[in-house]
Amino acid sequence: MCGIIACVGDSDDAVDELLVGLENLEYRGYDSAGLAVKNGGDPAVFKRKGEISRLKDVLADETPSGGLGIGHTRWSTHGPPTDANAHPHTGCGDRVAVVHNGIIENHGALREELRARGHVFDSDTDTEVIPHLVEEHLAEGVSPETAFRRTVRRLSGSYAVAMLVEESDAVYATRSGSPLVVGVDDGEYFLASDVPAFLDFTDDVIYLDDGDVVVARPDGHVITDLDGNAVERTVQTVDWDPEDAGKGGYDHYMLKEIHEQPTALRQTLRGRVDAQTGEVALEDFPPGTFEDVSRVQFVACGTSYHAGIVGARLLGARDVPARAFLASEYATSPPPVDGETLVVGVTQSGETADTLAALRRARAAGARTVAVTNVVGSTAARECDDALFIRAGPEIGVAATKTFSSQVVSLTLLGERLVRDVTGSRSDDVEELFAALSDLPGQVQQVLDYTKARRVAKRYRDSDAYFFIGRDTGFPVALEGALKFKEITYEHAEGFAAGELKHGPLALVTPETPVFAVFNGRDHEKTLGNVKEVEARGAPVVAVATDDDEAAFEHAETVLTVPETHPDVAGVLANVQLQLLSYHAADLLGRSIDKPRNLAKSVTVE
């Protein structure tokens, strides 16, 4: 959740580079921010609760110089957002400064042990035990690197850690269960939780594995395992442009990323479908790849889980047994798996802790695993047997938008590969489906150009609650629409399978609870019947349907229109309308759209 940045060079402008990195990482946490810079003596530490702008105000009065620095933007797990709980943390003295992402599960026992030996703690965080342990080992006369390694051996849990020490010109870092990547430039090195942190400076990266220890100095870096044995990690070049991670003139990242969906979808589809022949060409999944699979399980969280439901329903409709699971539940109560089970982890970042735990559990039980992710080099991509990249480009807004669309399309393509390998035949309507996929980017653009979502948001802005309903693939779109709405408006919103309204939720329907009904071209009459149930109770209905759907126009107060398309991809178009609805509702309410309270982009703790 939290964001780490570090830079190592021989200039004195570390503060400027750290601040750029922190601002690029603010989507990972914005409860507090801080940095430490070293230039010959003790690390100089500056930190403040609140957004990075508060830290910048402090640094405007006193800017330390130095070429080595570490920085941190926090999403609170242990202790509330305060100056004291902000990172970096130091020990009893000022010679060690540490930033950390993750959770130290044994911090309570370590804290009591250290207190018994006279250590005094200034924060409520689990992180603070780390610099105190390092101090103790330094007092024994060992080198900073040895002290760091001995400290890491004492830690249980998930962590990415970066450290400065008074007597060293290096940054020491390691990871276990939390992401950490190295950026390599000419005479300069960066470490960060995510690649966008240092894209302004370099696009050459090294993806670290769990247990890797990095020692980076201005004249070079060394990567070893925890025992000190050298390990080889390849330098890769990412194809993200720094401008891709900026707002590009939009008021919010979320709005920019909603409008990037036509481009993202073209990237997802490029070279993977032939609408004329009905052939699917997934680069790493040639025909026969999955011929030994008998069932498919999707594991994911949040928005990715909703995409996983779509994937499971598409497969089930084509005679491939499939089911979507919440990763957090799967990791602790997994269903039966065997060597013929394919477990697909859907994760935008490739670093979601619950999803990684589920994938590891499945693989240990003998299942084959595939990661469907946006990030090349992510933990999921490296740990799974195979990976399918959605190619959506960097997504900064906490509320996922373009990645959902790209995930759904990627799972549709993967699903067709699975159908052919498992059943031995193509989907009956594959030509129509692929033609619809080819048309999808342009149709999304039509929705963006002609939407009246802001008008609808304004009309219902003072409602008591907001319900979203749908059937078939419209059901996960209803869930996703409600999730987006509650994430960024802070208003009560719920998504339901349309047929379940009469089994309880209908008791909550009043004239002050608008119901958004997703029509995807299947089970039209049944969904319309549910709309009539709502209508009879006096609740306003907003339909998401095609502009020639006469019944929807007859029974809804208003209609958010989408172009006619194949039912399997109609949900993507409906979802764009609901994204815009949520965005405009939040904007009208004055919410912090890109930084919704209590949430962060990449959830790297369980």
XYZ file of C-alpha atoms in Angstrom:
606
model
C 0.000 0.000 0.000
C 2.628 2.541 1.038
C 5.063 3.914 -1.496
C 8.860 3.755 -1.244
C 11.344 5.769 -3.283
C 15.133 5.939 -2.949
C 17.824 7.507 -5.061
C 21.581 7.027 -5.118
C 23.898 9.361 -7.021
C 26.845 11.695 -6.672
C 24.920 14.965 -7.078
C 23.250 17.017 -4.352
C 19.695 17.086 -5.752
C 18.291 13.968 -4.075
C 15.444 15.965 -2.504
C 14.082 17.068 -5.866
C 14.180 13.545 -7.244
C 12.630 12.083 -4.105
C 9.766 14.562 -4.252
C 9.091 13.698 -7.889
C 9.043 10.036 -6.935
C 6.758 10.637 -3.971
C 4.292 12.591 -6.074
C 4.315 9.799 -8.655
C 3.615 7.299 -5.875
C 0.967 9.236 -3.983
C -1.747 6.910 -5.290
C -0.256 4.226 -3.009
C -0.927 6.257 0.124
C -1.461 9.842 1.189
C -1.866 9.765 4.959
C 1.625 11.185 5.444
C 4.924 11.610 3.630
C 8.571 11.980 4.502
C 12.146 11.663 3.323
C 15.684 11.357 4.609
C 18.772 12.650 2.820
C 22.389 11.942 3.628
C 25.476 13.927 2.768
C 28.395 12.867 4.912
C 26.716 12.799 8.322
C 23.523 11.558 9.936
C 20.502 11.240 7.651
C 18.431 14.437 7.773
C 14.793 13.416 8.254
C 11.719 15.477 7.295
C 8.162 14.149 7.533
C 4.608 15.390 7.935
C 1.131 13.924 8.150
C -1.180 14.748 5.268
C -0.444 15.052 1.590
C 2.978 15.603 0.053
C 2.284 19.314 -0.349
C 2.692 19.678 3.438
C 6.109 18.044 3.277
C 7.097 20.357 0.432
C 6.109 23.361 2.526
C 8.520 22.222 5.250
C 11.318 21.635 2.771
C 10.815 25.072 1.234
C 12.263 26.564 4.427
C 15.070 24.033 4.838
C 16.210 21.918 1.891
C 18.969 19.449 2.729
C 21.548 18.628 0.087
C 22.882 15.197 -0.675
C 22.995 12.497 -3.291
C 21.576 9.650 -1.214
C 17.994 9.650 -0.033
C 14.929 7.603 0.819
C 11.297 8.672 0.810
C 7.901 7.315 1.749
C 4.209 8.042 1.283
C 2.043 6.234 3.812
C -1.220 4.320 3.882
C -1.828 3.702 7.574
C -1.856 0.175 8.951
C -0.322 0.539 12.436
C -1.229 3.806 14.115
C -3.163 6.830 12.853
C -1.787 9.438 10.424
C 0.495 11.634 12.548
C 3.876 13.273 12.187
C 5.336 10.693 14.558
C 3.947 7.743 12.597
C 5.169 9.094 9.255
C 8.256 7.507 7.691
C 11.272 7.515 7.675
C 11.782 6.116 11.155
C 14.967 6.270 13.185
C 16.214 4.447 16.260
C 17.300 5.920 19.572
C 19.911 7.924 17.719
C 19.832 9.508 14.284
C 22.380 7.295 12.562
C 19.828 4.939 10.917
C 16.766 5.928 8.852
C 14.316 3.387 7.417
C 11.249 3.364 5.169
C 9.019 0.314 4.939
C 6.013 -1.002 3.028
C 4.120 -4.023 4.352
C 3.453 -5.449 7.799
C 5.988 -6.762 10.324
C 3.854 -9.429 11.966
C 6.182 -10.020 14.902
C 6.734 -6.339 15.656
C 4.970 -6.619 19.037
C 7.385 -9.220 20.372
C 10.374 -7.374 18.914
C 9.230 -4.092 20.446
C 8.893 -5.597 23.909
C 12.289 -7.252 23.579
C 13.907 -3.957 22.549
C 12.162 -1.990 25.293
C 13.483 -4.437 27.844
C 16.963 -3.515 26.667
C 16.321 0.206 27.035
C 15.050 1.266 23.634
C 12.487 4.084 23.531
C 9.882 4.200 20.755
C 8.342 7.366 19.340
C 5.628 5.936 17.082
C 2.831 3.369 16.943
C 4.182 1.752 13.791
C 5.491 -1.739 13.245
C 8.302 -0.224 11.158
C 10.129 1.417 14.033
C 11.519 -1.873 15.333
C 13.738 -2.072 12.225
C 16.094 0.887 12.892
C 16.336 -0.091 16.554
C 17.432 -3.607 15.635
C 19.946 -2.237 13.134
C 21.351 0.069 15.824
C 21.911 -2.855 18.148
C 23.829 -4.803 15.531
C 25.915 -1.748 14.618
C 26.798 -1.381 18.294
C 28.284 -4.872 18.103
C 30.821 -3.509 15.612
C 29.540 -5.147 12.434
C 29.230 -3.376 9.076
C 25.966 -1.649 8.050
C 25.334 -4.375 5.483
C 25.768 -7.127 8.051
C 23.573 -5.250 10.514
C 20.901 -4.920 7.833
C 20.999 -8.617 6.956
C 20.858 -9.692 10.603
C 17.882 -7.404 11.174
C 15.997 -8.705 8.162
C 16.416 -12.242 9.446
C 14.471 -11.229 12.563
C 11.461 -9.955 10.623
C 8.295 -11.957 9.954
C 5.606 -10.770 7.585
C 5.636 -8.874 4.308
C 7.995 -6.002 3.710
C 9.979 -3.864 1.361
C 12.617 -1.896 3.256
C 15.140 0.775 2.305
C 17.744 2.124 4.756
C 20.333 4.860 5.142
C 23.142 4.636 7.701
C 25.363 7.447 8.978
C 28.728 5.866 8.170
C 27.832 4.509 4.720
C 27.429 5.994 1.243
C 24.926 3.294 0.238
C 21.215 2.587 0.315
C 20.388 -0.888 1.618
C 17.130 -2.492 0.550
C 15.287 -5.792 0.431
C 11.849 -7.211 -0.250
C 9.703 -10.119 0.899
C 6.084 -10.153 -0.165
C 5.980 -6.430 -1.000
C 7.124 -4.983 -4.337
C 10.457 -3.274 -4.888
C 12.103 -2.454 -8.217
C 15.445 -0.906 -9.135
C 15.789 1.865 -11.705
C 19.134 2.097 -13.493
C 20.407 5.328 -15.043
C 23.823 6.570 -16.074
C 25.635 7.012 -12.752
C 22.441 6.930 -10.711
C 20.146 4.315 -9.177
C 16.583 4.383 -7.904
C 14.530 2.000 -5.808
C 10.754 2.180 -5.655
C 7.555 0.298 -4.961
C 6.365 0.909 -8.525
C 8.041 1.796 -11.819
C 6.123 5.107 -12.310
C 8.013 6.529 -9.323
C 11.196 7.001 -11.362
C 9.919 7.056 -14.962
C 10.883 10.733 -15.153
C 14.524 9.651 -14.815
C 14.882 6.196 -16.367
C 12.936 3.407 -18.026
C 15.549 0.706 -17.370
C 14.437 -1.439 -14.461
C 15.407 -4.520 -12.479
C 12.572 -6.503 -10.899
C 13.631 -7.985 -7.575
C 12.574 -11.335 -6.154
C 11.663 -12.035 -2.554
C 14.823 -12.376 -0.488
C 16.952 -10.191 -2.748
C 19.177 -7.687 -0.951
C 20.354 -4.608 -2.852
C 23.293 -2.430 -1.886
C 23.398 0.604 -4.159
C 26.222 3.141 -4.209
C 26.969 5.963 -6.656
C 29.578 3.771 -8.354
C 27.437 0.644 -8.714
C 25.002 -1.796 -7.189
C 25.139 -5.396 -5.990
C 22.206 -7.797 -5.636
C 22.587 -10.849 -3.415
C 20.387 -13.243 -1.498
C 20.033 -12.954 2.256
C 23.122 -15.153 2.745
C 25.237 -12.849 0.603
C 25.379 -15.012 -2.513
C 25.337 -13.017 -5.740
C 22.201 -13.324 -7.871
C 21.620 -12.280 -11.472
C 18.685 -10.027 -12.280
C 18.137 -8.797 -15.841
C 17.784 -5.127 -16.705
C 14.552 -4.617 -18.663
C 13.247 -1.564 -20.489
C 9.612 -0.656 -19.802
C 7.572 0.793 -22.636
C 5.664 3.354 -20.543
C 6.211 6.998 -21.378
C 6.550 9.370 -18.390
C 3.690 11.409 -19.830
C 1.456 8.334 -19.552
C 1.614 8.731 -15.784
C 0.620 12.419 -15.847
C -2.823 14.041 -15.921
C -2.463 15.282 -19.496
C -4.639 18.343 -18.946
C -7.486 16.497 -17.194
C -8.685 17.587 -13.769
C -8.208 14.104 -12.341
C -6.277 10.961 -13.187
C -9.517 9.004 -13.045
C -11.149 11.076 -15.772
C -8.014 10.864 -17.903
C -7.900 7.105 -17.540
C -11.595 6.741 -18.361
C -10.901 8.624 -21.587
C -7.820 6.485 -22.294
C -9.933 3.343 -22.615
C -10.182 3.352 -26.426
C -6.377 3.442 -26.621
C -5.967 0.873 -23.850
C -8.371 -1.510 -25.582
C -6.580 -1.158 -28.902
C -3.343 -2.052 -27.134
C -5.001 -5.045 -25.471
C -6.363 -6.332 -28.772
C -3.416 -5.535 -31.019
C -2.255 -8.631 -32.879
C -4.422 -10.953 -30.798
C -7.615 -11.344 -32.846
C -8.521 -11.833 -36.469
C -12.190 -10.881 -36.838
C -12.395 -12.300 -40.376
C -11.108 -15.786 -39.573
C -12.177 -15.950 -35.949
C -8.647 -16.861 -34.851
C -7.203 -15.891 -31.484
C -3.439 -15.338 -31.311
C -2.190 -15.005 -27.767
C 1.580 -14.819 -27.978
C 2.343 -17.129 -25.048
C -0.649 -19.446 -25.447
C -0.557 -21.322 -28.779
C -3.234 -23.889 -29.626
C -3.145 -26.850 -27.246
C -1.714 -24.881 -24.327
C -4.632 -25.793 -22.069
C -5.719 -29.138 -23.488
C -5.114 -30.847 -20.112
C -7.343 -28.399 -18.195
C -10.711 -29.614 -16.925
C -11.800 -26.642 -14.784
C -10.876 -22.986 -14.326
C -10.857 -20.908 -11.155
C -10.414 -17.133 -11.101
C -8.985 -15.467 -7.986
C -8.992 -11.707 -7.569
C -9.997 -8.779 -5.378
C -12.207 -5.719 -5.870
C -12.506 -4.556 -9.459
C -10.364 -7.451 -10.689
C -12.776 -9.873 -9.006
C -15.634 -8.389 -10.999
C -13.614 -8.937 -14.182
C -13.013 -12.502 -13.003
C -16.778 -13.066 -12.663
C -17.170 -11.984 -16.279
C -14.454 -14.428 -17.316
C -16.066 -17.289 -15.395
C -19.494 -16.616 -16.911
C -18.134 -16.478 -20.438
C -16.440 -19.853 -19.978
C -19.416 -21.450 -18.277
C -21.676 -20.453 -21.153
C -19.319 -22.341 -23.492
C -19.214 -25.590 -21.490
C -15.959 -24.977 -19.634
C -16.476 -25.363 -15.855
C -15.363 -22.086 -14.273
C -15.893 -20.084 -11.111
C -14.605 -16.814 -9.656
C -13.418 -16.589 -6.046
C -12.509 -13.702 -3.796
C -8.785 -14.183 -3.331
C -8.891 -13.425 0.394
C -11.369 -16.269 0.917
C -9.638 -18.637 -1.481
C -6.334 -18.237 0.339
C -7.826 -19.413 3.628
C -10.611 -21.763 2.438
C -9.613 -23.028 -1.012
C -11.861 -25.293 -3.070
C -10.561 -28.667 -4.304
C -7.862 -28.386 -6.982
C -5.739 -30.871 -8.858
C -3.333 -31.052 -11.762
C -6.166 -30.387 -14.219
C -7.213 -27.157 -12.505
C -6.173 -23.835 -14.014
C -6.154 -20.977 -11.493
C -6.152 -17.523 -13.082
C -5.041 -14.645 -10.875
C -6.485 -11.344 -12.081
C -4.519 -8.430 -10.624
C -3.836 -5.016 -12.114
C -0.586 -4.485 -10.227
C 0.513 -8.086 -9.971
C 1.344 -7.332 -6.343
C -2.033 -7.723 -4.565
C -1.223 -9.669 -1.417
C -4.470 -11.658 -1.179
C -4.295 -12.681 -4.823
C -0.662 -13.741 -4.510
C -1.524 -15.808 -1.425
C -4.358 -17.513 -3.315
C -2.136 -18.276 -6.296
C 0.572 -19.700 -4.052
C -1.968 -21.866 -2.259
C -3.297 -23.164 -5.571
C 0.133 -23.884 -6.978
C 1.168 -25.721 -3.830
C -1.905 -27.920 -4.282
C -0.796 -28.855 -7.791
C -2.826 -26.433 -9.889
C -1.469 -24.637 -12.914
C -1.471 -20.844 -12.563
C -1.779 -17.907 -14.956
C -1.471 -14.233 -14.036
C -3.607 -11.719 -15.937
C -1.899 -8.462 -15.052
C -0.881 -5.039 -16.267
C 2.696 -5.076 -15.020
C 5.528 -6.925 -16.695
C 7.962 -8.128 -14.056
C 5.394 -8.058 -11.245
C 5.435 -10.742 -8.583
C 2.357 -12.473 -10.004
C 3.828 -12.508 -13.498
C 7.066 -14.031 -12.250
C 5.609 -16.560 -9.812
C 2.836 -17.965 -12.001
C 3.438 -20.624 -14.630
C 2.325 -18.181 -17.336
C 1.248 -14.556 -17.679
C -1.121 -12.659 -19.954
C -0.498 -8.910 -19.970
C -3.478 -6.625 -20.447
C -1.357 -3.765 -21.922
C -3.495 -0.966 -20.458
C -0.557 1.312 -19.633
C 0.019 2.907 -16.216
C -3.074 3.569 -14.132
C -2.636 6.101 -11.333
C -6.194 6.733 -10.130
C -7.049 4.628 -7.082
C -10.416 3.735 -8.621
C -9.565 1.303 -11.430
C -11.161 2.165 -14.777
C -9.262 1.366 -17.950
C -7.712 -1.724 -16.400
C -11.157 -3.243 -15.800
C -12.039 -2.893 -19.481
C -8.693 -4.350 -20.547
C -9.015 -7.194 -18.055
C -12.453 -8.132 -19.391
C -11.225 -8.120 -22.979
C -8.082 -10.082 -22.066
C -10.177 -12.685 -20.239
C -12.498 -12.905 -23.244
C -9.525 -13.753 -25.458
C -8.059 -16.164 -22.925
C -11.494 -17.727 -22.625
C -11.674 -18.427 -26.354
C -8.257 -20.098 -26.214
C -9.493 -22.234 -23.312
C -12.762 -23.138 -25.043
C -10.899 -24.417 -28.076
C -8.349 -26.370 -26.050
C -10.770 -27.834 -23.502
C -13.806 -28.581 -25.687
C -12.049 -29.079 -29.003
C -14.280 -26.621 -30.831
C -14.667 -22.900 -31.368
C -17.432 -20.818 -29.874
C -20.439 -20.866 -32.183
C -20.550 -17.086 -32.522
C -16.827 -16.379 -32.458
C -16.847 -14.307 -35.668
C -19.523 -12.020 -34.261
C -17.720 -11.850 -30.921
C -14.385 -10.920 -32.467
C -16.028 -8.382 -34.750
C -17.543 -6.794 -31.645
C -14.145 -6.770 -29.934
C -12.619 -5.049 -32.949
C -15.364 -2.413 -32.863
C -15.144 -1.948 -29.104
C -12.518 0.857 -28.919
C -14.509 3.001 -31.331
C -17.764 2.297 -29.524
C -16.221 3.268 -26.182
C -15.220 6.531 -27.823
C -18.854 7.051 -28.853
C -19.939 6.630 -25.243
C -17.318 9.139 -24.099
C -18.353 11.639 -26.771
C -22.109 11.521 -26.214
C -22.617 10.560 -22.572
C -25.091 12.420 -20.391
C -23.741 10.894 -17.196
C -23.081 14.276 -15.571
C -26.692 15.324 -16.116
C -27.889 12.061 -14.526
C -25.462 12.447 -11.604
C -26.735 15.960 -10.959
C -30.368 14.831 -11.090
C -29.899 12.175 -8.400
C -27.152 13.758 -6.300
C -29.317 14.085 -3.155
C -30.566 10.493 -3.090
C -30.475 8.311 0.024
C -28.748 5.353 -1.659
C -27.936 3.973 -5.087
C -28.637 0.443 -6.327
C -27.207 -1.258 -9.400
C -28.702 -4.399 -10.946
C -27.917 -6.672 -13.880
C -28.072 -10.237 -15.158
C -25.529 -12.504 -16.830
C -22.398 -10.417 -17.497
C -24.455 -7.378 -16.503
C -24.358 -8.583 -12.899
C -20.584 -8.104 -12.365
C -20.921 -4.748 -14.160
C -23.582 -3.807 -11.599
C -21.209 -4.830 -8.814
C -18.433 -2.783 -10.394
C -20.699 0.224 -10.893
C -21.653 0.178 -7.226
C -18.038 -0.257 -6.144
C -16.888 2.741 -8.180
C -19.754 4.841 -6.853
C -19.085 4.091 -3.186
C -15.291 4.348 -3.586
C -15.232 7.935 -4.742
C -18.579 9.486 -3.714
C -18.687 7.982 -0.185
C -22.418 7.480 -0.761
C -24.163 4.196 -0.027
C -24.242 2.056 -3.178
C -24.916 -1.644 -3.665
C -24.872 -3.975 -6.641
C -27.215 -6.962 -6.963
C -28.100 -9.709 -9.346
C -31.363 -8.367 -10.755
C -33.311 -11.486 -9.857
C -32.255 -11.181 -6.205
C -34.049 -7.873 -5.659
C -37.217 -9.594 -4.522
C -35.288 -11.778 -2.080
C -34.454 -8.977 0.305
C -32.979 -5.815 -1.233
C -36.400 -4.658 -2.482
C -37.193 -3.746 1.131
C -34.680 -0.898 0.786
C -36.139 0.517 -2.416
C -37.884 3.886 -1.980
C -38.544 6.930 -4.158
C -35.201 8.242 -2.868
C -33.136 5.279 -4.080
C -32.450 5.360 -7.809
C -31.847 1.954 -9.393
C -29.413 1.657 -12.302
C -30.333 -1.320 -14.483
C -27.788 -2.793 -16.878
C -29.248 -4.360 -20.044
C -26.655 -6.406 -21.931
C -28.835 -7.989 -24.628
C -29.558 -11.252 -22.796
C -32.525 -12.056 -20.542
C -34.008 -8.730 -21.531
C -37.555 -9.535 -20.445
C -36.444 -10.837 -17.058
C -34.371 -7.716 -16.355
C -37.281 -5.597 -17.533
C -39.514 -7.432 -15.072
C -37.158 -6.447 -12.262
C -37.267 -2.851 -13.455
C -41.059 -2.974 -13.256
C -40.812 -4.261 -9.669
C -38.727 -1.209 -8.813
C -40.997 1.085 -10.765
C -44.033 -0.186 -8.842
C -42.370 0.877 -5.568
C -41.878 4.413 -6.819
C -38.099 4.281 -7.214
C -36.552 6.097 -10.172
C -34.903 3.804 -12.729
C -31.917 4.679 -14.886
C -31.377 2.114 -17.623
C -28.058 1.464 -19.318
C -29.200 0.190 -22.688
C -28.997 0.696 -26.444
C -30.713 3.734 -27.920
C -33.265 1.549 -29.742
C -34.385 -0.315 -26.608
C -37.992 0.931 -26.561
C -38.934 -0.969 -23.409
C -36.041 0.528 -21.451
C -37.044 4.016 -22.513
C -40.666 3.305 -21.592
C -40.002 2.123 -18.040
C -36.909 4.163 -17.047
C -36.858 7.817 -16.076
C -33.723 8.195 -18.165
C -31.395 6.019 -20.225
C -27.605 6.069 -20.466
C -27.217 4.769 -23.990
C -24.577 2.427 -25.413
C -24.039 1.205 -28.992
C -25.458 -2.129 -30.104
C -22.895 -4.923 -29.735
C -22.378 -8.565 -28.818
C -23.801 -9.372 -25.328
C -20.424 -10.648 -24.123
C -18.816 -7.215 -24.507
C -21.861 -5.007 -23.907
C -20.877 -4.810 -20.250
C -17.684 -2.941 -21.136
C -19.729 -0.160 -22.726
C -22.219 -0.101 -19.857
C -19.367 0.087 -17.388
C -17.900 3.169 -19.073
C -21.223 4.958 -18.538
C -21.238 3.926 -14.873
C -17.628 5.058 -14.432
C -18.581 8.469 -15.781
C -21.653 8.536 -13.543
C -19.506 7.868 -10.463
C -16.892 10.393 -11.508
C -19.371 13.204 -12.073
C -21.324 12.393 -8.897
C -18.112 12.584 -6.874
C -17.057 15.776 -8.635
C -20.424 17.422 -7.886
C -20.034 16.421 -4.235
C -16.504 17.833 -4.081
C -14.868 14.505 -3.185
C -11.165 13.702 -3.420
C -11.559 11.618 -6.551
C -8.000 10.416 -7.122
C -7.319 9.914 -3.421
C -10.489 8.506 -1.845
C -10.362 8.291 1.916
C -8.971 5.141 3.515
C -8.061 3.569 0.147
C -4.855 3.007 -1.795
C -4.100 1.762 -5.285
C -2.032 -1.349 -4.738
C -3.092 -3.439 -1.744
C 0.047 -5.250 -0.677
C -1.128 -6.322 2.784
C -3.574 -9.107 3.625
